[in-house]
Short mmCIF file of C-alpha atoms in Angstrom, two decimals:
data_model
loop_
_atom_site.label_atom_id
_atom_site.label_comp_id
_atom_site.label_asym_id
_atom_site.label_seq_id
_atom_site.Cartn_x
_atom_site.Cartn_y
_atom_site.Cartn_z
CA UNK T 1 -6.56 22.25 -16.66
CA UNK T 2 -7.72 18.71 -16.56
CA UNK T 3 -11.56 18.05 -16.37
CA UNK T 4 -10.38 15.96 -13.31
CA UNK T 5 -8.93 19.07 -11.50
CA UNK T 6 -11.98 21.02 -12.23
CA UNK T 7 -14.28 18.38 -10.93
CA UNK T 8 -12.48 17.10 -7.97
CA UNK T 9 -10.50 20.26 -6.77
CA UNK T 10 -12.21 23.58 -6.96
CA UNK T 11 -9.56 26.54 -6.92
CA UNK T 12 -10.70 27.91 -4.00
CA UNK T 13 -11.58 25.00 -1.83
CA UNK T 14 -9.46 24.34 1.55
CA UNK T 15 -6.35 22.53 1.29
CA UNK T 16 -7.58 19.39 2.95
CA UNK T 17 -10.56 18.96 0.62
CA UNK T 18 -8.35 19.30 -2.42
CA UNK T 19 -5.80 16.78 -0.85
CA UNK T 20 -8.73 14.35 -0.33
CA UNK T 21 -8.38 12.29 -3.46
CA UNK T 22 -4.66 11.99 -2.82
CA UNK T 23 -5.34 11.07 0.93
CA UNK T 24 -7.73 8.53 0.06
CA UNK T 25 -5.64 6.79 -2.62
CA UNK T 26 -2.79 6.96 -0.39
CA UNK T 27 -4.87 5.23 2.38
CA UNK T 28 -5.97 2.90 -0.01
CA UNK T 29 -2.59 1.71 -1.13
CA UNK T 30 -1.01 1.56 2.55
CA UNK T 31 -4.24 -0.37 3.45
CA UNK T 32 -3.42 -2.88 0.97
CA UNK T 33 0.18 -2.73 1.85
CA UNK T 34 -0.95 -3.84 5.48
CA UNK T 35 -3.12 -6.56 4.12
CA UNK T 36 -0.56 -8.09 2.45
CA UNK T 37 1.87 -8.07 5.15
CA UNK T 38 -1.04 -9.82 7.34
CA UNK T 39 -1.53 -12.66 5.03
CA UNK T 40 2.28 -13.09 4.13
CA UNK T 41 3.06 -13.15 7.98
CA UNK T 42 0.54 -15.45 9.00
CA UNK T 43 1.62 -17.92 6.06
CA UNK T 44 5.04 -17.84 7.89
CA UNK T 45 3.92 -18.03 11.33
CA UNK T 46 4.51 -14.68 11.97
CA UNK T 47 3.09 -11.66 13.63
CA UNK T 48 2.59 -8.67 11.31
CA UNK T 49 1.95 -6.27 14.56
CA UNK T 50 5.56 -7.25 15.92
CA UNK T 51 7.20 -6.57 12.70
CA UNK T 52 5.50 -3.17 12.77
CA UNK T 53 5.96 -2.34 16.03
CA UNK T 54 8.93 -4.37 17.90
CA UNK T 55 11.82 -4.67 15.41
CA UNK T 56 14.92 -2.71 14.93
CA UNK T 57 14.96 0.99 15.23
CA UNK T 58 11.12 0.70 16.79
CA UNK T 59 12.37 -0.99 19.48
CA UNK T 60 15.15 1.57 20.23
CA UNK T 61 12.41 4.36 20.23
CA UNK T 62 10.41 2.18 22.41
CA UNK T 63 13.05 1.74 25.14
CA UNK T 64 13.72 5.61 24.72
CA UNK T 65 10.16 6.76 25.25
CA UNK T 66 9.49 3.99 28.45
CA UNK T 67 12.81 4.52 30.25
CA UNK T 68 14.84 7.63 28.79
CA UNK T 69 18.14 7.77 27.54
CA UNK T 70 21.27 6.12 28.69
CA UNK T 71 20.78 2.70 27.15
CA UNK T 72 23.47 1.06 25.44
CA UNK T 73 24.73 -2.12 24.14
CA UNK T 74 28.67 -3.35 23.93
CA UNK T 75 29.31 -5.60 21.19
CA UNK T 76 32.25 -8.28 21.17
CA UNK T 77 34.15 -6.39 18.85
CA UNK T 78 34.19 -3.20 21.08
CA UNK T 79 31.52 -1.09 19.18
CA UNK T 80 29.12 0.60 21.43
CA UNK T 81 25.55 0.81 20.36
CA UNK T 82 23.93 3.81 22.49
CA UNK T 83 20.23 4.83 22.16
CA UNK T 84 21.45 8.62 22.20
CA UNK T 85 22.00 7.89 18.42
CA UNK T 86 18.16 8.37 18.25
CA UNK T 87 16.56 11.71 18.09
CA UNK T 88 13.75 12.32 20.86
CA UNK T 89 10.79 13.48 19.09
CA UNK T 90 9.40 10.51 18.32
CA UNK T 91 9.78 8.84 21.69
CA UNK T 92 8.29 12.04 23.09
CA UNK T 93 5.48 11.76 20.93
CA UNK T 94 5.14 7.58 22.08
CA UNK T 95 5.13 8.64 25.54
CA UNK T 96 2.58 11.36 25.70
CA UNK T 97 0.39 9.28 23.63
CA UNK T 98 0.98 6.26 26.03
CA UNK T 99 0.39 8.67 29.01
CA UNK T 100 -3.39 9.83 27.85
CA UNK T 101 -4.62 6.54 26.25
CA UNK T 102 -4.22 2.79 26.97
CA UNK T 103 -1.76 2.29 24.31
CA UNK T 104 1.63 0.53 25.06
CA UNK T 105 4.58 2.39 24.08
CA UNK T 106 5.11 0.23 20.87
CA UNK T 107 1.32 0.71 19.85
CA UNK T 108 1.70 4.36 20.54
CA UNK T 109 4.70 4.56 17.81
CA UNK T 110 2.52 2.57 15.56
CA UNK T 111 -0.48 4.92 15.92
CA UNK T 112 2.05 8.14 15.76
CA UNK T 113 3.70 6.85 12.54
CA UNK T 114 0.38 6.23 10.91
CA UNK T 115 -0.97 9.76 11.53
CA UNK T 116 2.21 11.15 10.37
CA UNK T 117 2.26 9.31 7.17
CA UNK T 118 -1.28 10.92 6.43
CA UNK T 119 0.29 14.30 7.31
CA UNK T 120 3.24 13.73 5.17
CA UNK T 121 0.94 12.71 2.18
CA UNK T 122 -0.97 15.70 2.75
CA UNK T 123 2.12 17.57 2.94
CA UNK T 124 3.73 16.41 -0.33
CA UNK T 125 0.63 17.08 -1.89
CA UNK T 126 0.72 20.52 -0.81
CA UNK T 127 4.18 21.09 -2.00
CA UNK T 128 3.64 19.53 -5.49
CA UNK T 129 0.13 21.21 -5.98
CA UNK T 130 1.76 24.70 -5.55
CA UNK T 131 4.29 24.03 -7.89
CA UNK T 132 3.01 21.98 -10.46
CA UNK T 133 -0.70 22.00 -10.01
CA UNK T 134 -3.40 19.35 -7.95
CA UNK T 135 -3.35 16.65 -10.54
CA UNK T 136 0.60 16.08 -10.16
CA UNK T 137 0.19 16.65 -6.53
CA UNK T 138 -2.18 13.45 -6.55
CA UNK T 139 0.29 11.33 -8.62
CA UNK T 140 3.12 12.50 -6.34
CA UNK T 141 1.39 11.30 -3.29
CA UNK T 142 0.55 7.88 -4.88
CA UNK T 143 4.12 7.46 -6.55
CA UNK T 144 5.44 8.03 -2.58
CA UNK T 145 2.84 5.54 -0.97
CA UNK T 146 3.99 2.86 -3.89
CA UNK T 147 7.89 3.11 -3.25
CA UNK T 148 9.24 -0.58 -2.91
CA UNK T 149 9.76 0.04 0.77
CA UNK T 150 6.64 2.11 1.37
CA UNK T 151 5.68 -0.42 4.23
CA UNK T 152 8.07 1.98 6.36
CA UNK T 153 5.75 4.64 6.34
CA UNK T 154 3.55 2.20 8.57
CA UNK T 155 6.11 0.99 10.86
CA UNK T 156 6.91 2.55 14.25
CA UNK T 157 9.83 4.47 12.59
CA UNK T 158 10.40 7.84 12.26
CA UNK T 159 10.62 8.54 8.46
CA UNK T 160 7.05 9.12 8.10
CA UNK T 161 6.98 11.70 10.80
CA UNK T 162 10.39 13.14 9.49
CA UNK T 163 8.71 13.52 6.17
CA UNK T 164 5.69 15.20 7.40
CA UNK T 165 7.42 18.05 9.16
CA UNK T 166 9.86 18.47 6.28
CA UNK T 167 7.26 18.34 3.50
CA UNK T 168 5.11 21.17 5.75
CA UNK T 169 8.12 23.16 6.17
CA UNK T 170 9.08 23.42 2.43
CA UNK T 171 5.47 24.19 1.65
CA UNK T 172 5.55 26.96 4.30
CA UNK T 173 8.76 28.26 2.57
CA UNK T 174 7.04 28.25 -0.71
CA UNK T 175 4.10 30.17 0.70
CA UNK T 176 6.22 32.73 2.25
CA UNK T 177 5.71 31.61 5.89
CA UNK T 178 8.84 31.77 7.33
CA UNK T 179 7.80 31.52 10.96
CA UNK T 180 6.13 28.44 10.64
CA UNK T 181 8.66 26.85 8.04
CA UNK T 182 11.45 27.58 10.59
CA UNK T 183 9.66 26.17 13.64
CA UNK T 184 8.96 22.91 11.66
CA UNK T 185 12.39 22.67 10.35
CA UNK T 186 13.41 22.73 14.19
CA UNK T 187 11.07 19.95 15.26
CA UNK T 188 12.40 18.13 11.87
CA UNK T 189 15.96 18.45 13.57
CA UNK T 190 14.61 16.84 16.67
CA UNK T 191 13.51 13.92 14.88
CA UNK T 192 16.45 12.68 12.42
CA UNK T 193 20.20 13.74 11.66
CA UNK T 194 18.78 14.78 7.82
CA UNK T 195 17.13 17.25 9.79
CA UNK T 196 19.90 19.47 8.33
CA UNK T 197 18.65 19.22 4.86
CA UNK T 198 15.30 20.84 6.28
CA UNK T 199 17.47 23.68 7.69
CA UNK T 200 19.89 24.09 4.54
CA UNK T 201 16.48 24.49 2.56
CA UNK T 202 15.31 27.22 4.72
CA UNK T 203 18.48 29.00 5.08
CA UNK T 204 19.21 28.62 1.12
CA UNK T 205 15.98 29.87 0.24
CA UNK T 206 16.00 32.54 2.78
CA UNK T 207 19.17 34.12 1.70
CA UNK T 208 17.84 33.57 -1.81
CA UNK T 209 15.15 35.85 -1.44
CA UNK T 210 16.96 38.19 0.47
CA UNK T 211 19.28 38.73 -2.52
CA UNK T 212 16.55 38.87 -5.11
CA UNK T 213 14.44 41.71 -3.11
CA UNK T 214 17.57 43.75 -2.76
CA UNK T 215 18.58 43.56 -6.33
CA UNK T 216 15.16 43.87 -7.35
CA UNK T 217 14.59 47.29 -5.10
CA UNK T 218 18.21 48.72 -6.32
CA UNK T 219 17.12 48.47 -10.07
CA UNK T 220 13.96 49.82 -9.24
CA UNK T 221 15.45 52.65 -7.03
CA UNK T 222 13.33 51.78 -4.57
CA UNK T 223 13.91 51.76 -0.72
CA UNK T 224 13.93 48.15 1.07
CA UNK T 225 10.47 46.77 1.76
CA UNK T 226 8.92 47.09 5.44
CA UNK T 227 10.88 45.66 8.38
CA UNK T 228 7.97 43.05 9.50
CA UNK T 229 8.59 40.69 6.44
CA UNK T 230 12.45 40.68 6.66
CA UNK T 231 12.24 40.46 10.20
CA UNK T 232 9.86 37.28 9.89
CA UNK T 233 12.27 35.67 7.61
CA UNK T 234 15.12 36.29 9.78
CA UNK T 235 13.41 35.02 12.51
CA UNK T 236 12.59 31.69 10.76
CA UNK T 237 16.32 31.15 9.58
CA UNK T 238 17.10 31.55 13.05
CA UNK T 239 14.56 29.28 14.24
CA UNK T 240 15.50 26.33 12.02
CA UNK T 241 18.49 24.92 13.29
CA UNK T 242 17.69 25.10 16.93
CA UNK T 243 16.10 21.42 17.40
CA UNK T 244 19.11 19.71 16.03
CA UNK T 245 21.53 21.84 17.35
CA UNK T 246 19.90 21.80 21.09
CA UNK T 247 19.80 18.04 20.62
CA UNK T 248 23.53 17.42 19.51
CA UNK T 249 24.54 19.98 22.04
CA UNK T 250 22.58 18.11 24.95
CA UNK T 251 24.12 14.79 23.81
CA UNK T 252 27.73 16.22 23.85
CA UNK T 253 27.14 17.62 27.37
CA UNK T 254 25.81 14.14 28.26
CA UNK T 255 28.65 12.41 27.33
CA UNK T 256 31.02 14.66 28.35
CA UNK T 257 32.71 14.96 24.79
CA UNK T 258 31.51 18.56 23.62
CA UNK T 259 29.79 19.95 20.55
CA UNK T 260 31.06 17.04 18.73
CA UNK T 261 29.99 13.99 21.09
CA UNK T 262 27.17 13.15 18.76
CA UNK T 263 29.77 12.26 16.25
CA UNK T 264 31.39 9.77 18.53
CA UNK T 265 27.86 8.24 19.26
CA UNK T 266 27.52 7.86 15.60
CA UNK T 267 30.98 6.26 15.50
CA UNK T 268 29.84 3.52 18.01
CA UNK T 269 27.42 2.46 15.30
CA UNK T 270 29.95 2.73 12.59
CA UNK T 271 28.13 5.11 11.23
CA UNK T 272 29.45 8.38 9.57
CA UNK T 273 29.87 10.46 6.34
CA UNK T 274 32.50 9.32 3.95
CA UNK T 275 31.70 10.72 0.65
CA UNK T 276 30.49 7.50 -0.33
CA UNK T 277 33.51 5.61 -0.29
CA UNK T 278 32.08 2.41 1.87
CA UNK T 279 28.92 2.27 -0.06
CA UNK T 280 31.25 2.02 -3.18
CA UNK T 281 33.31 -0.83 -1.76
CA UNK T 282 30.14 -2.51 -0.79
CA UNK T 283 28.59 -2.23 -4.20
CA UNK T 284 32.01 -3.38 -5.87
CA UNK T 285 32.40 -6.24 -3.78
CA UNK T 286 28.88 -7.73 -5.12
CA UNK T 287 31.11 -8.42 -8.45
CA UNK T 288 32.25 -11.75 -7.28
CA UNK T 289 29.78 -13.92 -8.61
CA UNK T 290 26.89 -13.74 -11.04
CA UNK T 291 24.07 -13.77 -8.37
CA UNK T 292 25.54 -10.93 -6.36
CA UNK T 293 26.97 -9.22 -9.43
CA UNK T 294 23.14 -8.77 -10.45
CA UNK T 295 22.27 -7.20 -7.18
CA UNK T 296 25.33 -4.87 -7.63
CA UNK T 297 23.86 -3.63 -11.26
CA UNK T 298 20.72 -3.02 -9.53
CA UNK T 299 22.56 -1.10 -7.10
CA UNK T 300 24.29 1.06 -9.68
CA UNK T 301 20.98 1.52 -11.60
CA UNK T 302 19.24 2.26 -8.70
CA UNK T 303 21.65 5.33 -7.67
CA UNK T 304 21.91 6.31 -11.18
CA UNK T 305 18.17 6.71 -11.55
CA UNK T 306 18.18 8.73 -8.43
CA UNK T 307 20.84 10.97 -9.97
CA UNK T 308 19.15 11.20 -13.30
CA UNK T 309 15.96 12.42 -11.72
CA UNK T 310 17.59 14.97 -9.46
CA UNK T 311 19.39 16.37 -12.66
CA UNK T 312 15.92 16.35 -14.15
CA UNK T 313 14.59 18.16 -11.24
CA UNK T 314 17.18 20.66 -11.65
CA UNK T 315 16.62 21.04 -15.38
CA UNK T 316 12.94 21.53 -14.54
CA UNK T 317 13.69 24.43 -12.29
CA UNK T 318 12.21 23.34 -9.28
CA UNK T 319 12.19 26.13 -6.38
CA UNK T 320 15.43 26.04 -4.71
CA UNK T 321 14.44 24.95 -1.44
CA UNK T 322 13.26 21.70 -2.67
CA UNK T 323 16.79 21.06 -4.79
CA UNK T 324 18.83 21.71 -1.66
CA UNK T 325 16.37 19.71 0.51
CA UNK T 326 16.78 16.76 -2.04
CA UNK T 327 20.53 17.22 -2.67
CA UNK T 328 21.09 17.00 1.02
CA UNK T 329 19.06 13.91 1.68
CA UNK T 330 20.19 12.38 -1.23
CA UNK T 331 23.73 12.93 -0.29
CA UNK T 332 23.61 12.13 3.36
CA UNK T 333 22.10 8.82 2.57
CA UNK T 334 24.13 7.64 -0.45
CA UNK T 335 27.47 8.76 1.44
CA UNK T 336 26.94 7.43 4.63
CA UNK T 337 29.49 4.84 5.76
CA UNK T 338 27.48 2.13 7.20
CA UNK T 339 23.90 0.25 7.23
CA UNK T 340 24.03 -0.38 3.31
CA UNK T 341 20.55 -2.14 3.72
CA UNK T 342 19.02 1.13 5.30
CA UNK T 343 19.47 3.23 2.41
CA UNK T 344 16.13 2.48 0.63
CA UNK T 345 14.38 4.03 3.78
CA UNK T 346 16.55 6.63 4.40
CA UNK T 347 15.95 7.89 0.62
CA UNK T 348 12.24 7.85 1.32
CA UNK T 349 12.05 11.51 2.59
CA UNK T 350 13.59 12.56 -0.80
CA UNK T 351 10.18 12.97 -2.06
CA UNK T 352 10.85 15.80 -4.42
CA UNK T 353 13.00 13.43 -6.60
CA UNK T 354 9.57 11.80 -7.14
CA UNK T 355 8.03 15.12 -9.02
CA UNK T 356 9.17 14.40 -12.84
CA UNK T 357 7.89 10.93 -12.50
CA UNK T 358 4.54 12.61 -11.02
CA UNK T 359 4.56 14.91 -14.10
CA UNK T 360 4.85 12.02 -16.30
CA UNK T 361 2.17 10.29 -14.34
CA UNK T 362 -0.22 13.05 -14.53
CA UNK T 363 -0.13 13.36 -18.64
CA UNK T 364 -1.95 10.23 -19.72
CA UNK T 365 -5.92 9.99 -19.23
CA UNK T 366 -6.73 9.41 -15.68
CA UNK T 367 -8.06 5.28 -16.40
CA UNK T 368 -4.53 4.90 -17.73
CA UNK T 369 -2.96 6.64 -14.55
CA UNK T 370 -5.00 4.86 -12.34
CA UNK T 371 -4.13 1.41 -14.04
CA UNK T 372 -0.35 2.19 -13.54
CA UNK T 373 -0.52 3.17 -9.96
CA UNK T 374 -2.42 0.06 -9.10
CA UNK T 375 -0.19 -2.02 -10.79
CA UNK T 376 2.39 -0.34 -9.00
CA UNK T 377 0.72 -0.53 -5.55
CA UNK T 378 0.20 -4.56 -5.84
CA UNK T 379 4.13 -4.77 -6.43
CA UNK T 380 5.05 -2.76 -3.80
CA UNK T 381 2.32 -4.41 -1.26
CA UNK T 382 3.86 -7.90 -2.43
CA UNK T 383 7.48 -6.54 -1.87
CA UNK T 384 6.90 -5.12 1.41
CA UNK T 385 5.43 -8.27 2.80
CA UNK T 386 8.14 -10.25 1.60
CA UNK T 387 11.10 -7.59 2.56
CA UNK T 388 9.67 -7.16 6.24
CA UNK T 389 9.26 -10.84 6.85
CA UNK T 390 12.90 -11.24 5.23
CA UNK T 391 16.08 -8.70 6.04
CA UNK T 392 13.49 -5.96 6.40
CA UNK T 393 14.58 -2.29 7.16
CA UNK T 394 17.55 -2.37 9.61
#
């Protein structure tokens, strides 16, 4: 154990106290990003507040919170963009906060996202600390904060809320709190379609634990363990898919198209799962000129880096719940058939893929780790301000 861990993170301190250095560092990085965005936006005559609360998906969430479901846009090419594509938990929270405070629906969404991002940072710390120790936990949170598209964590989007629920569900799995894991997975399933990744993690970890315990009991010639722990695990697995299943079935009923009605809604947005074929064509199309070819090389490099990091996660024997969760998030993000500009933010919840980098960042002296993180934070802040004032996260 390092001196830093001994001094800052007493082994028996409450989790929130142990996570305090990570949360303070995270808040500092995000504050830097918001300051950079405000300065850049003012220089361009734009409103940073508008960029954070009233563009792209945030507008759709706000409309659901204010008016409910049923709004759609019909495009000239025949596509139908329905707000049924957006899962309900974030709009519900926006509506609740608007009802109990003077905040507008848009500002309520911003507050929910900011609070959720802190909860996500704490959850990421809890997961990383349990697997690799407190120092790696701090580094994992800071790496998540300095992602190039980290500014999305401060927008009225659902990424922060989903990551918070996913991280705490995974932590509950690692801690053997199966009912909590299932309940949080159900809430994650009410937040984004990728909630399926959390459900898969809970189910896989539950099945693996059943098999291991049964095998151990047979090897020792012992009777099965008490029914209560097994019952709680089964209940957690039962709860996990209820959120996503309830919303998907409700959409199917509302559209009159049965259980697969939600897929039709997504098809109206030209979004689906094609195994990565459309994304591969998108990347290949970049190699038509030298400037766009550089972008194509960058995309290929980024995908290769993600796959390489995931392979390292497997080799380092991360818990099966983390591996399954990360694998499903990566697959759903990279193999979606549309909205290629959204892929960076869709990959943001795959935080376990950062753990190999966090372990590497935790090895040097604290001063070196701080310098590296500070440099990355500046780059992330500048890029986030540039990105959000430009193409931004569709």
